Short mmCIF file of N, CA and C in Angstrom, two decimals:
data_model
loop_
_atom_site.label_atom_id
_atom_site.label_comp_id
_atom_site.label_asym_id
_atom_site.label_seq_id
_atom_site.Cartn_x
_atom_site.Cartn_y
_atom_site.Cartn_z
N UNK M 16 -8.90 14.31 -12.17
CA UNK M 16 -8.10 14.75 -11.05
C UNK M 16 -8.84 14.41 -9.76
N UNK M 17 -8.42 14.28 -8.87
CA UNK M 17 -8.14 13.95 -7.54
C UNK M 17 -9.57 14.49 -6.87
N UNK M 18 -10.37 14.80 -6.43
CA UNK M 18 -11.86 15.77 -5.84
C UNK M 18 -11.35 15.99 -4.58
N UNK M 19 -10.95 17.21 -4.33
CA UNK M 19 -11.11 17.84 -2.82
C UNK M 19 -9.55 18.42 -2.62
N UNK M 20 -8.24 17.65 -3.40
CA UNK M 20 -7.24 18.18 -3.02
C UNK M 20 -7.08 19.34 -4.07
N UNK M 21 -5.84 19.94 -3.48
CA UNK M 21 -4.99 20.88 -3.76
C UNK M 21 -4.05 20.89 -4.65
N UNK M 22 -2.99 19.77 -4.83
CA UNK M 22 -1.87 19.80 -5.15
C UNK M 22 -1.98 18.49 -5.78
N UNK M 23 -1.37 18.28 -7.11
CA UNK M 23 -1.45 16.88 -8.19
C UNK M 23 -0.58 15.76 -7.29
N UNK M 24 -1.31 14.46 -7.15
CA UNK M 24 -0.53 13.72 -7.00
C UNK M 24 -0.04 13.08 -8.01
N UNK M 25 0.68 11.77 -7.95
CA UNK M 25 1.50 11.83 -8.85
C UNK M 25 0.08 10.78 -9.97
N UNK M 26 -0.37 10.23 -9.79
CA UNK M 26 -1.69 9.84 -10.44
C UNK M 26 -1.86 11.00 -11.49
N UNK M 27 -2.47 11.87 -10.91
CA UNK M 27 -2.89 13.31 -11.45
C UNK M 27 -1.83 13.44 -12.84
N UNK M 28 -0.57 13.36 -12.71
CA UNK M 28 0.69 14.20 -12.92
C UNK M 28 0.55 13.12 -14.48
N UNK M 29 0.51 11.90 -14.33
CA UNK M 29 0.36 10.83 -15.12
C UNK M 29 -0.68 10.84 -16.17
N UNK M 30 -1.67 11.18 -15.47
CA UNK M 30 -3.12 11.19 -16.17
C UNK M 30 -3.00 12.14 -17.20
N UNK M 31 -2.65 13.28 -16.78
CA UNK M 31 -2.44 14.48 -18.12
C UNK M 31 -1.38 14.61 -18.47
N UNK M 32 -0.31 13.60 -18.62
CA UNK M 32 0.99 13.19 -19.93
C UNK M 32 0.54 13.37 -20.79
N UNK M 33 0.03 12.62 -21.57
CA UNK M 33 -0.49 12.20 -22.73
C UNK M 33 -1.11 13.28 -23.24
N UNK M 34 -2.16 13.99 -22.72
CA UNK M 34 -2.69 15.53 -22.99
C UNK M 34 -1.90 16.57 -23.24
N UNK M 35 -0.66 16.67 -22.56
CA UNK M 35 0.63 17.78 -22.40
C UNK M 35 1.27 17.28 -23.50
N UNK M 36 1.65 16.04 -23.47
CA UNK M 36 2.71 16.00 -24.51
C UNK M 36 1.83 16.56 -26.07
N UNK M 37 0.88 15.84 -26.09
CA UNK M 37 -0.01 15.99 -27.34
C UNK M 37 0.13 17.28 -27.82
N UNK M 38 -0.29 18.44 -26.32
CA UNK M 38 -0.87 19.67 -26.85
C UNK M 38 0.91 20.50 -27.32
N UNK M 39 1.87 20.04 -26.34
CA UNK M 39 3.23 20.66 -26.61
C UNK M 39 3.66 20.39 -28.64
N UNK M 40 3.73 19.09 -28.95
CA UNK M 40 4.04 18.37 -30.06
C UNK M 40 2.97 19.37 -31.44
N UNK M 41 1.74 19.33 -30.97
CA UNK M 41 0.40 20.34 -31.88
C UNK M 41 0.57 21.56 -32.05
N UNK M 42 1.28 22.19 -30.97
CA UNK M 42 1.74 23.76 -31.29
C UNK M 42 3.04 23.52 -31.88
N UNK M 43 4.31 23.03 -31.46
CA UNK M 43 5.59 22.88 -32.20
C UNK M 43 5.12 22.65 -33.78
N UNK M 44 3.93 21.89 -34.27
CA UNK M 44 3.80 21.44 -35.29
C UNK M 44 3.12 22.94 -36.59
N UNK M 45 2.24 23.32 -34.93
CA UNK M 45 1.57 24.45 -36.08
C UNK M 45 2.68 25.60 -36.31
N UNK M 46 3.58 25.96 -35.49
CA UNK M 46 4.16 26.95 -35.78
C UNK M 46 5.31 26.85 -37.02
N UNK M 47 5.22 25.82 -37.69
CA UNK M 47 5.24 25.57 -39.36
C UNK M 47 4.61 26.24 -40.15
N UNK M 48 3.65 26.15 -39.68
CA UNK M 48 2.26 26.25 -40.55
C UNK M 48 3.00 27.70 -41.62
N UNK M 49 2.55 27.28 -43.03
CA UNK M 49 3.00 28.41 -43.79
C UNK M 49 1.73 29.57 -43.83
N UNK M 50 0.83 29.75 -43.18
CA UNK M 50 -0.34 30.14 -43.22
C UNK M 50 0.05 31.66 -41.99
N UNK M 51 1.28 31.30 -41.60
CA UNK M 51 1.66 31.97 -40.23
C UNK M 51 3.25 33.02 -40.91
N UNK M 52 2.75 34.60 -41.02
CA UNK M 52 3.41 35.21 -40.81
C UNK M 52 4.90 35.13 -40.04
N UNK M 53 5.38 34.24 -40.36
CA UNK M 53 6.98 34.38 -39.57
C UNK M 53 7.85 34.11 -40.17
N UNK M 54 9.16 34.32 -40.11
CA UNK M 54 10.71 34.27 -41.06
C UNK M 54 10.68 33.06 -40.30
N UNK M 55 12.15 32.27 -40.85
CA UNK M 55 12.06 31.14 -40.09
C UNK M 55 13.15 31.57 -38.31
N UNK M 56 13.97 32.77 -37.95
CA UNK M 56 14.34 33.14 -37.32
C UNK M 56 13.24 33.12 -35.90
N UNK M 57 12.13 34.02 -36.51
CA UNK M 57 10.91 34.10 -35.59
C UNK M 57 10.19 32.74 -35.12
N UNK M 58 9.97 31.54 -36.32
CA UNK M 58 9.70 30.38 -36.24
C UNK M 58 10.27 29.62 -35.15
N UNK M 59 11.65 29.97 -35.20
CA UNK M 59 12.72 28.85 -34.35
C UNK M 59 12.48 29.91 -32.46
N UNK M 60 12.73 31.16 -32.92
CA UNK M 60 12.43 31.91 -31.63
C UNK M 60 10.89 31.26 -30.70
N UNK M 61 9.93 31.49 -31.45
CA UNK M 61 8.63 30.79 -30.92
C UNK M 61 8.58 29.36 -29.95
N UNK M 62 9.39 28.73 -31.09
CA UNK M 62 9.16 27.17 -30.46
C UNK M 62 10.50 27.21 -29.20
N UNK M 63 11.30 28.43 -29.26
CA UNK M 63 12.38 28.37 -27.95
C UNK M 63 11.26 28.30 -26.74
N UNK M 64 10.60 29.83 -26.90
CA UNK M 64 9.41 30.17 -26.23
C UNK M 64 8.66 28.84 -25.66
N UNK M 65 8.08 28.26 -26.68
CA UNK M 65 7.24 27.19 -26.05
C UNK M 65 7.83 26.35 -25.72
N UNK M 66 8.93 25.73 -25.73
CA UNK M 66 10.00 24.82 -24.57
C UNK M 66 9.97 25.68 -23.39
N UNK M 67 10.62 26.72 -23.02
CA UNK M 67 10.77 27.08 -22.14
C UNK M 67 9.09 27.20 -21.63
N UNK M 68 8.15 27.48 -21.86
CA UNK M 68 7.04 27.62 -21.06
C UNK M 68 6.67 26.31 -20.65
N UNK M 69 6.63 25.19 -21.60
CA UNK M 69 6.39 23.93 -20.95
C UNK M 69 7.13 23.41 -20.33
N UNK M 70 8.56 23.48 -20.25
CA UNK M 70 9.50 22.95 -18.84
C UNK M 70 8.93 24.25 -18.06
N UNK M 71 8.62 25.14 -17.57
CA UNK M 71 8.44 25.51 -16.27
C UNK M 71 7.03 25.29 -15.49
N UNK M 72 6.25 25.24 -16.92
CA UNK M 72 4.59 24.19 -16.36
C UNK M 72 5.17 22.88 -16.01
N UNK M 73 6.00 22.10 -16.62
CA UNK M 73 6.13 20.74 -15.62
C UNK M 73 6.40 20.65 -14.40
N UNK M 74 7.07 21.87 -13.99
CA UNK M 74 7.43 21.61 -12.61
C UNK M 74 6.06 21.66 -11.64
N UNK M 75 5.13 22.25 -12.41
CA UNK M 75 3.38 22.73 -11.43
C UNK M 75 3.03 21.57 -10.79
N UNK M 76 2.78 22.04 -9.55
CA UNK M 76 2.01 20.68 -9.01
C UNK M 76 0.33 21.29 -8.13
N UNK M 77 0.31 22.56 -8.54
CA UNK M 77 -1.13 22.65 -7.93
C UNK M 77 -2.11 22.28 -9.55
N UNK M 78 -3.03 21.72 -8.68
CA UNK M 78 -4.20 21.50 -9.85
C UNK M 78 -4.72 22.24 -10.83
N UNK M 79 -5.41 23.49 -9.80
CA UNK M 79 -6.07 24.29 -10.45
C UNK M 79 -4.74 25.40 -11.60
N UNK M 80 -3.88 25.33 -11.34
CA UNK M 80 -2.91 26.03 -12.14
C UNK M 80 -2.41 24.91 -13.38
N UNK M 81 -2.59 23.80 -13.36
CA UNK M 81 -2.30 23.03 -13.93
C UNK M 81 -3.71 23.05 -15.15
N UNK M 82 -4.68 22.98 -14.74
CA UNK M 82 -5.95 23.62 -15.53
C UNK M 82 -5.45 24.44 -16.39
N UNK M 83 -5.54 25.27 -15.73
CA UNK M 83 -4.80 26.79 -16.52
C UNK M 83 -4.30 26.73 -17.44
N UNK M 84 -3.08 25.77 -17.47
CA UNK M 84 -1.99 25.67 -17.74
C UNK M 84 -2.72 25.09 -19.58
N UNK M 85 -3.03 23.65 -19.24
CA UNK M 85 -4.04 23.43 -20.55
C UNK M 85 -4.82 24.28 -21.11
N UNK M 86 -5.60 24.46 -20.60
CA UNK M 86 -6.78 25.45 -21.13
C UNK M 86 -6.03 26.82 -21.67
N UNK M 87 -4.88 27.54 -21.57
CA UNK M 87 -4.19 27.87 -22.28
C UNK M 87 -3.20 27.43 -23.16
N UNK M 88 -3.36 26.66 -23.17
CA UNK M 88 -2.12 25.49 -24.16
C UNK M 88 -3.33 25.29 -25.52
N UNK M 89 -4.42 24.92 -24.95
CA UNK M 89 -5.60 24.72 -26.13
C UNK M 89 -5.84 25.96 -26.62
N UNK M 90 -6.11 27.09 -26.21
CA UNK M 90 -6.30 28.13 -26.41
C UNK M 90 -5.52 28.79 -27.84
N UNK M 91 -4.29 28.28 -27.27
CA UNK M 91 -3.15 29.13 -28.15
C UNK M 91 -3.34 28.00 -29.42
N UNK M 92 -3.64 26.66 -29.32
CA UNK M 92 -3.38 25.98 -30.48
C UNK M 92 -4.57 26.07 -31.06
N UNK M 93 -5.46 26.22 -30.23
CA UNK M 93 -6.89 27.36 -31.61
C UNK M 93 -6.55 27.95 -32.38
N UNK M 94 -5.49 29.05 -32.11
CA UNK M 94 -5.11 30.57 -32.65
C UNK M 94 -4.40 29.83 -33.65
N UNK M 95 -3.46 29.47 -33.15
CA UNK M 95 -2.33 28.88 -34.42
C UNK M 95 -3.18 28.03 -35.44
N UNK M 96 -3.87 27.30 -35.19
CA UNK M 96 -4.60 26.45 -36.28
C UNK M 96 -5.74 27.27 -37.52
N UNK M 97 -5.83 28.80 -36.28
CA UNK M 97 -6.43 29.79 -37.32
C UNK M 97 -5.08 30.70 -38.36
N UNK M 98 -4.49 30.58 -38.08
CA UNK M 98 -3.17 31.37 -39.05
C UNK M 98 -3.15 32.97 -37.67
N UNK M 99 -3.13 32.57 -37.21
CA UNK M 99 -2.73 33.93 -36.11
C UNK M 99 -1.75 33.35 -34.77
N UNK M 100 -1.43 34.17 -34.66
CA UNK M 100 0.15 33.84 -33.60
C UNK M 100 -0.42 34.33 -32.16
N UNK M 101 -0.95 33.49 -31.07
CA UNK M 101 -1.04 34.14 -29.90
C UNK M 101 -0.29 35.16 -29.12
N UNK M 102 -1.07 36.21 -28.84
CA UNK M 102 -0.67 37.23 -28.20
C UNK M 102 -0.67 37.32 -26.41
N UNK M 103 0.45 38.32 -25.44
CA UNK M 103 0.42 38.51 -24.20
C UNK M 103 -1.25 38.96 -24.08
N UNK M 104 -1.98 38.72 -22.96
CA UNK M 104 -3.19 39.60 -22.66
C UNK M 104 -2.22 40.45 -21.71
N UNK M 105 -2.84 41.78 -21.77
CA UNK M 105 -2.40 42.22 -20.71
C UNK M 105 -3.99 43.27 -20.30
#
């Protein structure tokens, strides 16, 4: 990313495709996983979930939220690759 700005240009936006799509496609994939507590009702509910969270991260254009944005995307596909279903922090 960019050193000093704020907001992704479109460089930026390009550069971590390939990372987003990857990490979107790796969770859709794990939440198969038979290792994972879910009916297939809950299964199909989940992956609604994770569409809708990744169309509203595409629209991000600050950086540092865009970080975020991965580094919780990896996060959660830790969990799932352990047989556990990520949870809200609150």
């Amino acid at each position: 990313m960019a050193k000093g700005l704020i907001w992704a240009t479109t460089e930026d936006l390009m550069r971590n495709r390939g990372r987003v799509l990857s990490l979107y496609r790796q969770i859709l994939r794990s939440l198969n996983s038979p290792e994972l507590p879910l009916n297939f009702a809950s299964r199909m509910a989940k992956k609604g979930e994770v569409r809708a969270i990744f169309m509203l991260g595409s629209e991000e254009k600050s950086l540092s939220n865009i970080a975020d944005l991965v580094d919780a995307a990896e996060h959660s596909l830790s969990l799932l690759k352990k047989g556990e279903i990520p949870k809200y922090i609150q």
